[in-house]
Amino acid sequence: MRILWRAAVGGLAGLVGAVTWAISSAVYQPLMEPSGVWFDDPGGWQAEVDGVVQQTASNNTYWPRELRQLAVLLAVAGILVLCRTASRAVATAAVAAGGWLIADVLLDRFDVHGTSTAVVLAAAATGYVAATAFIAIRLSRADSGGPAVRHVVAGTLALLAVISLLVITPWDEPVTPALIRVEAEMTALKIVVSVLFAVLAATTVGRPPARAGVTLGFCLVAVAGAVFMVVGDYRSVYEYGLPVAAVAALVAVPAPRIRSVAGLVGMTLLSAVCAVASFAVLVIGGMVVGSLLTRLADNPPVNGADTDISTPLLVTLLGIAVSLLTLAVTALPAALRAVRAGPPGSPAAAG
């Protein structure tokens, strides 16, 4: 039963990731990109190039790029779940993700667009995921990742479940019905991706089922906070939704291993500190990465008054780092007990 569940969840994540990436590449990205040149500069924010004024992008114009990267990470996470986070599967999935992300930048640079193109890209991406999963399964065979690997992978996926909804609509007034429809469609896709990340995190945690249930509960709280981030007003985004979502995501994976209320409170405080530090890294690093990706894709730059932020790749690195920290903290009590007990056969152990 567990094998069937893992196959169903992993396969669904791979399929949703492939289709979401294709739609975001060929449908939503072309709708968002500014094009053309202007011969005057009424707003003062456009860049003059060779005697004409190039149109620039506005705040978060390239949020389809966030959705594409999250879709790639979701599909790769599905492969990891299929292979029970075996070390060879992790390496295979990482290489496949790198190649996919490079292709994503190139396709963005070539300005692919159109419904038929989206269908072709979806088919190609699905085939790519299936081939990668086949190779990963063959390489990993009956192996499975140890508790430490599962902890780090699950913790990273839980954090991605929150950040899936961090970058939101860039619209300025007036907003047309077409823009509202695009925003609703992309937001719905991001919620689906967020929930799937949460389910994958719980599936990765492993046995007993109660442990996965606790992790899933915290992840769903995190997703709910992230959704509140999107539907609430701008002020509530950072005052209420984001802190709750981030802390719940960081606590989700270590919580089942904590045996006391005091330990859970301590982990919550540690997670809050990590969330604040991570958010600072995301804001600064996200703008650097976003600007770099915009240049690599040869897209119009974002004007100096707004932000060009990209978070998924940074969140992946932050998730790994924070998960290693929480792993060390949760393993510390057992290590201290082992030290106090002494080696087997010693007087301390016998006593």
Short mmCIF file of C-alpha atoms in Angstrom, two decimals:
data_model
loop_
_atom_site.label_atom_id
_atom_site.label_comp_id
_atom_site.label_asym_id
_atom_site.label_seq_id
_atom_site.Cartn_x
_atom_site.Cartn_y
_atom_site.Cartn_z
CA MET A 1 0.00 0.00 0.00
CA ARG A 2 2.81 2.37 0.90
CA ILE A 3 4.58 1.60 -2.39
CA LEU A 4 1.42 2.38 -4.35
CA TRP A 5 0.95 5.65 -2.45
CA ARG A 6 4.56 6.66 -3.10
CA ALA A 7 4.23 5.85 -6.79
CA ALA A 8 0.94 7.76 -7.07
CA VAL A 9 2.21 10.88 -5.28
CA GLY A 10 5.58 10.88 -7.04
CA GLY A 11 4.02 10.31 -10.45
CA LEU A 12 1.42 13.03 -9.91
CA ALA A 13 4.10 15.50 -8.84
CA GLY A 14 6.14 14.74 -11.94
CA LEU A 15 3.17 15.14 -14.27
CA VAL A 16 1.90 18.35 -12.63
CA GLY A 17 5.43 19.78 -12.64
CA ALA A 18 5.92 19.03 -16.35
CA VAL A 19 2.57 20.47 -17.44
CA THR A 20 2.82 23.53 -15.18
CA TRP A 21 6.29 24.30 -16.50
CA ALA A 22 5.12 24.05 -20.10
CA ILE A 23 2.10 26.31 -19.61
CA SER A 24 4.10 28.88 -17.71
CA SER A 25 6.81 28.89 -20.40
CA ALA A 26 4.69 29.18 -23.52
CA VAL A 27 1.49 30.85 -22.27
CA TYR A 28 2.07 33.00 -19.19
CA GLN A 29 5.64 34.20 -19.79
CA PRO A 30 4.85 35.81 -23.20
CA LEU A 31 1.83 37.57 -21.67
CA MET A 32 4.01 39.12 -18.97
CA GLU A 33 7.02 40.25 -20.96
CA PRO A 34 7.03 43.89 -22.12
CA SER A 35 7.97 44.35 -25.76
CA GLY A 36 8.77 47.10 -28.20
CA VAL A 37 10.40 50.51 -27.81
CA TRP A 38 9.13 53.98 -27.03
CA PHE A 39 10.27 57.26 -28.55
CA ASP A 40 9.55 59.32 -25.44
CA ASP A 41 9.99 58.78 -21.74
CA PRO A 42 7.00 60.21 -19.88
CA GLY A 43 7.51 58.21 -16.70
CA GLY A 44 11.26 58.60 -16.48
CA TRP A 45 11.86 54.90 -15.81
CA GLN A 46 12.73 53.67 -19.31
CA ALA A 47 16.27 53.02 -20.50
CA GLU A 48 17.48 54.84 -23.61
CA VAL A 49 19.27 52.56 -26.08
CA ASP A 50 20.66 53.78 -29.45
CA GLY A 51 18.45 56.85 -29.53
CA VAL A 52 15.21 55.10 -28.64
CA VAL A 53 13.70 54.26 -25.29
CA GLN A 54 13.34 50.60 -24.40
CA GLN A 55 10.28 49.53 -22.47
CA THR A 56 11.13 48.10 -19.06
CA ALA A 57 9.44 45.60 -16.79
CA SER A 58 7.71 46.47 -13.53
CA ASN A 59 7.52 44.91 -10.08
CA ASN A 60 7.57 41.07 -10.20
CA THR A 61 6.85 41.03 -13.94
CA TYR A 62 8.70 37.75 -14.27
CA TRP A 63 6.76 35.76 -11.72
CA PRO A 64 6.02 33.04 -14.35
CA ARG A 65 9.74 32.29 -14.00
CA GLU A 66 9.09 31.46 -10.33
CA LEU A 67 6.34 29.08 -11.30
CA ARG A 68 8.53 27.39 -13.90
CA GLN A 69 11.36 26.82 -11.46
CA LEU A 70 9.00 25.54 -8.79
CA ALA A 71 7.49 23.16 -11.35
CA VAL A 72 10.94 21.77 -12.16
CA LEU A 73 11.71 21.30 -8.46
CA LEU A 74 8.32 19.65 -7.90
CA ALA A 75 8.91 17.14 -10.69
CA VAL A 76 12.38 16.35 -9.34
CA ALA A 77 10.95 15.92 -5.84
CA GLY A 78 8.46 13.43 -7.26
CA ILE A 79 11.36 11.38 -8.60
CA LEU A 80 13.03 11.42 -5.17
CA VAL A 81 9.85 10.12 -3.56
CA LEU A 82 9.58 7.36 -6.15
CA CYS A 83 13.15 6.28 -5.35
CA ARG A 84 12.82 6.66 -1.56
CA THR A 85 15.51 9.39 -1.56
CA ALA A 86 18.29 6.93 -2.40
CA SER A 87 21.65 8.69 -2.73
CA ARG A 88 22.07 7.77 -6.41
CA ALA A 89 18.55 8.96 -7.12
CA VAL A 90 19.31 12.28 -5.43
CA ALA A 91 22.40 12.73 -7.61
CA THR A 92 20.50 11.75 -10.77
CA ALA A 93 17.62 14.10 -9.98
CA ALA A 94 20.01 16.98 -9.23
CA VAL A 95 21.76 16.58 -12.60
CA ALA A 96 18.41 16.33 -14.39
CA ALA A 97 17.15 19.47 -12.64
CA GLY A 98 20.27 21.39 -13.64
CA GLY A 99 19.85 20.45 -17.29
CA TRP A 100 16.15 21.32 -17.20
CA LEU A 101 16.79 24.73 -15.66
CA ILE A 102 19.39 25.52 -18.32
CA ALA A 103 16.89 24.56 -21.02
CA ASP A 104 14.32 26.77 -19.29
CA VAL A 105 16.58 29.82 -19.58
CA LEU A 106 17.33 29.08 -23.25
CA LEU A 107 13.65 28.66 -24.12
CA ASP A 108 12.88 31.92 -22.34
CA ARG A 109 15.61 33.59 -24.36
CA PHE A 110 14.11 32.23 -27.60
CA ASP A 111 10.67 33.59 -26.58
CA VAL A 112 8.71 30.38 -27.18
CA HIS A 113 4.98 30.97 -27.14
CA GLY A 114 1.61 29.59 -28.18
CA THR A 115 -0.81 26.88 -27.09
CA SER A 116 0.58 24.31 -29.52
CA THR A 117 4.08 25.04 -28.25
CA ALA A 118 2.87 24.49 -24.69
CA VAL A 119 1.51 21.08 -25.67
CA VAL A 120 4.82 20.09 -27.26
CA LEU A 121 6.77 21.31 -24.23
CA ALA A 122 4.45 19.44 -21.85
CA ALA A 123 4.94 16.21 -23.78
CA ALA A 124 8.71 16.69 -23.90
CA ALA A 125 8.90 17.54 -20.19
CA THR A 126 6.76 14.54 -19.26
CA GLY A 127 9.02 12.27 -21.28
CA TYR A 128 12.07 13.84 -19.66
CA VAL A 129 10.69 13.23 -16.16
CA ALA A 130 9.74 9.65 -17.02
CA ALA A 131 13.19 8.92 -18.46
CA THR A 132 14.93 10.47 -15.46
CA ALA A 133 12.73 8.49 -13.06
CA PHE A 134 13.50 5.27 -14.95
CA ILE A 135 17.25 5.92 -14.75
CA ALA A 136 17.05 6.91 -11.08
CA ILE A 137 15.06 3.80 -10.19
CA ARG A 138 17.49 1.56 -12.06
CA LEU A 139 20.50 3.14 -10.37
CA SER A 140 19.03 3.14 -6.88
CA ARG A 141 17.32 -0.28 -7.18
CA ALA A 142 16.32 -1.45 -3.70
CA ASP A 143 18.36 1.21 -1.88
CA SER A 144 16.73 3.95 0.16
CA GLY A 145 18.04 7.10 1.74
CA GLY A 146 18.93 7.11 5.42
CA PRO A 147 17.08 9.12 8.07
CA ALA A 148 19.41 12.10 7.65
CA VAL A 149 18.82 12.30 3.89
CA ARG A 150 15.06 11.96 4.33
CA HIS A 151 15.10 14.69 6.98
CA VAL A 152 16.98 17.14 4.75
CA VAL A 153 14.86 16.41 1.66
CA ALA A 154 11.59 16.64 3.60
CA GLY A 155 12.65 19.87 5.32
CA THR A 156 13.57 21.47 2.01
CA LEU A 157 10.26 20.44 0.44
CA ALA A 158 8.31 21.82 3.41
CA LEU A 159 10.01 25.19 3.01
CA LEU A 160 9.36 25.17 -0.75
CA ALA A 161 5.67 24.63 0.03
CA VAL A 162 5.63 28.07 1.66
CA ILE A 163 7.82 29.95 -0.79
CA SER A 164 5.72 28.63 -3.69
CA LEU A 165 3.35 31.52 -2.95
CA LEU A 166 5.80 34.24 -1.94
CA VAL A 167 6.16 36.07 -5.27
CA ILE A 168 2.73 37.29 -6.31
CA THR A 169 0.94 39.62 -8.73
CA PRO A 170 2.85 42.60 -10.17
CA TRP A 171 -0.21 44.40 -11.47
CA ASP A 172 -0.54 48.18 -11.30
CA GLU A 173 -3.87 49.94 -11.68
CA PRO A 174 -5.88 49.84 -13.86
CA VAL A 175 -6.26 46.06 -13.96
CA THR A 176 -8.08 44.51 -16.91
CA PRO A 177 -10.28 41.37 -16.77
CA ALA A 178 -7.61 39.52 -18.79
CA LEU A 179 -4.97 40.30 -16.18
CA ILE A 180 -7.29 39.20 -13.38
CA ARG A 181 -7.89 35.90 -15.16
CA VAL A 182 -4.15 35.28 -15.59
CA GLU A 183 -3.53 36.09 -11.95
CA ALA A 184 -6.28 33.71 -10.82
CA GLU A 185 -4.98 30.89 -13.02
CA MET A 186 -1.37 31.28 -11.92
CA THR A 187 -2.35 31.59 -8.26
CA ALA A 188 -4.40 28.40 -8.50
CA LEU A 189 -1.44 26.58 -10.06
CA LYS A 190 0.88 27.83 -7.33
CA ILE A 191 -1.51 26.62 -4.63
CA VAL A 192 -1.61 23.18 -6.26
CA VAL A 193 2.20 23.12 -6.41
CA SER A 194 2.38 24.25 -2.77
CA VAL A 195 0.04 21.49 -1.56
CA LEU A 196 1.95 18.86 -3.53
CA PHE A 197 5.23 19.99 -1.97
CA ALA A 198 3.60 19.57 1.46
CA VAL A 199 2.36 16.06 0.63
CA LEU A 200 5.76 15.07 -0.76
CA ALA A 201 7.45 16.32 2.41
CA ALA A 202 5.16 14.18 4.57
CA THR A 203 5.68 11.17 2.30
CA THR A 204 9.46 11.56 2.46
CA VAL A 205 9.58 11.58 6.28
CA GLY A 206 8.92 7.84 6.36
CA ARG A 207 7.56 5.54 9.03
CA PRO A 208 5.78 5.40 11.38
CA PRO A 209 2.64 6.86 9.77
CA ALA A 210 2.06 9.07 12.81
CA ARG A 211 5.31 10.88 12.06
CA ALA A 212 4.18 11.60 8.50
CA GLY A 213 0.81 12.75 9.85
CA VAL A 214 2.42 15.29 12.18
CA THR A 215 4.62 16.59 9.39
CA LEU A 216 1.66 16.86 7.03
CA GLY A 217 -0.32 18.75 9.67
CA PHE A 218 2.39 21.35 10.15
CA CYS A 219 2.88 21.60 6.37
CA LEU A 220 -0.80 22.25 5.80
CA VAL A 221 -0.70 25.00 8.42
CA ALA A 222 2.23 26.46 6.52
CA VAL A 223 0.34 26.25 3.22
CA ALA A 224 -2.71 27.89 4.82
CA GLY A 225 -0.51 30.74 6.02
CA ALA A 226 1.00 31.07 2.56
CA VAL A 227 -2.46 31.19 0.97
CA PHE A 228 -3.41 33.92 3.45
CA MET A 229 -0.34 35.75 2.23
CA VAL A 230 -1.80 35.81 -1.26
CA VAL A 231 -5.44 36.64 -0.51
CA GLY A 232 -4.78 39.12 2.31
CA ASP A 233 -3.94 42.78 1.88
CA TYR A 234 -0.33 43.92 1.46
CA ARG A 235 0.18 44.75 5.13
CA SER A 236 -0.97 41.37 6.38
CA VAL A 237 1.41 39.57 4.01
CA TYR A 238 4.43 40.11 6.22
CA GLU A 239 2.81 40.75 9.58
CA TYR A 240 0.75 37.58 9.83
CA GLY A 241 0.83 35.13 6.96
CA LEU A 242 4.54 34.87 6.25
CA PRO A 243 5.85 34.35 9.83
CA VAL A 244 3.25 31.68 10.62
CA ALA A 245 3.85 29.87 7.32
CA ALA A 246 7.64 29.97 7.53
CA VAL A 247 7.89 28.79 11.15
CA ALA A 248 5.33 26.01 10.62
CA ALA A 249 7.27 24.79 7.59
CA LEU A 250 10.58 24.77 9.44
CA VAL A 251 9.08 22.91 12.42
CA ALA A 252 7.15 20.40 10.28
CA VAL A 253 9.91 17.83 9.81
CA PRO A 254 11.76 17.91 13.16
CA ALA A 255 8.54 18.10 15.23
CA PRO A 256 7.75 14.33 15.15
CA ARG A 257 11.20 13.59 16.61
CA ILE A 258 10.75 15.91 19.60
CA ARG A 259 9.39 14.23 22.73
CA SER A 260 8.66 17.17 25.02
CA VAL A 261 6.71 20.41 24.96
CA ALA A 262 9.82 22.32 26.00
CA GLY A 263 11.71 20.83 23.08
CA LEU A 264 8.97 21.79 20.66
CA VAL A 265 8.94 25.35 22.01
CA GLY A 266 12.71 25.52 21.63
CA MET A 267 12.52 24.25 18.06
CA THR A 268 9.82 26.82 17.29
CA LEU A 269 12.03 29.64 18.60
CA LEU A 270 15.00 28.34 16.62
CA SER A 271 12.82 28.14 13.52
CA ALA A 272 11.65 31.72 14.03
CA VAL A 273 15.26 32.92 14.14
CA CYS A 274 16.07 30.89 11.03
CA ALA A 275 12.98 32.29 9.26
CA VAL A 276 14.04 35.89 9.89
CA ALA A 277 17.59 35.21 8.70
CA SER A 278 16.33 33.29 5.67
CA PHE A 279 13.96 36.09 4.68
CA ALA A 280 16.84 38.59 4.71
CA VAL A 281 18.86 36.28 2.46
CA LEU A 282 15.89 35.82 0.13
CA VAL A 283 15.29 39.54 -0.30
CA ILE A 284 18.90 40.39 -1.06
CA GLY A 285 19.97 37.21 -2.83
CA GLY A 286 16.66 36.90 -4.66
CA MET A 287 17.16 40.25 -6.36
CA VAL A 288 20.69 39.30 -7.42
CA VAL A 289 19.58 35.96 -8.83
CA GLY A 290 16.49 37.50 -10.45
CA SER A 291 18.49 40.18 -12.25
CA LEU A 292 21.01 37.58 -13.42
CA LEU A 293 18.28 35.32 -14.82
CA THR A 294 16.65 38.28 -16.57
CA ARG A 295 19.94 39.11 -18.28
CA LEU A 296 20.60 35.48 -19.24
CA ALA A 297 17.13 35.23 -20.79
CA ASP A 298 17.69 38.56 -22.59
CA ASN A 299 14.45 39.97 -21.18
CA PRO A 300 13.80 43.70 -20.68
CA PRO A 301 15.23 44.80 -17.33
CA VAL A 302 13.04 45.73 -14.39
CA ASN A 303 13.02 49.46 -13.69
CA GLY A 304 14.98 50.76 -10.74
CA ALA A 305 11.91 51.55 -8.65
CA ASP A 306 10.70 47.91 -8.54
CA THR A 307 12.11 44.49 -7.74
CA ASP A 308 13.19 41.57 -9.90
CA ILE A 309 13.28 38.73 -7.39
CA SER A 310 13.75 34.99 -7.84
CA THR A 311 13.43 32.70 -4.80
CA PRO A 312 13.04 28.95 -5.60
CA LEU A 313 16.71 28.10 -6.11
CA LEU A 314 17.78 30.09 -3.05
CA VAL A 315 15.04 28.49 -0.97
CA THR A 316 16.33 25.07 -1.97
CA LEU A 317 19.79 25.94 -0.63
CA LEU A 318 18.33 27.54 2.50
CA GLY A 319 16.11 24.51 3.06
CA ILE A 320 19.12 22.20 2.95
CA ALA A 321 21.08 24.39 5.36
CA VAL A 322 18.26 24.83 7.88
CA SER A 323 17.33 21.15 7.70
CA LEU A 324 20.91 20.18 8.52
CA LEU A 325 20.72 22.50 11.52
CA THR A 326 17.43 21.09 12.80
CA LEU A 327 18.77 17.56 12.22
CA ALA A 328 21.78 18.33 14.41
CA VAL A 329 19.60 19.88 17.11
CA THR A 330 17.15 16.98 17.24
CA ALA A 331 19.98 14.44 17.28
CA LEU A 332 21.82 16.23 20.13
CA PRO A 333 19.79 14.81 23.08
CA ALA A 334 20.35 11.22 21.96
CA ALA A 335 24.05 11.91 21.47
CA LEU A 336 24.34 13.38 24.97
CA ARG A 337 22.55 10.37 26.47
CA ALA A 338 24.95 8.06 24.65
CA VAL A 339 27.94 9.98 25.98
CA ARG A 340 26.63 9.86 29.54
CA ALA A 341 25.89 6.15 29.26
CA GLY A 342 29.39 5.39 28.04
CA PRO A 343 30.41 2.51 25.76
CA PRO A 344 28.65 -0.86 26.05
CA GLY A 345 29.89 -2.87 29.04
CA SER A 346 31.18 0.19 30.94
CA PRO A 347 30.08 0.85 34.52
CA ALA A 348 27.97 3.84 33.41
CA ALA A 349 26.19 1.77 30.80
CA ALA A 350 25.65 -1.08 33.23
CA GLY A 351 24.27 1.28 35.84
#
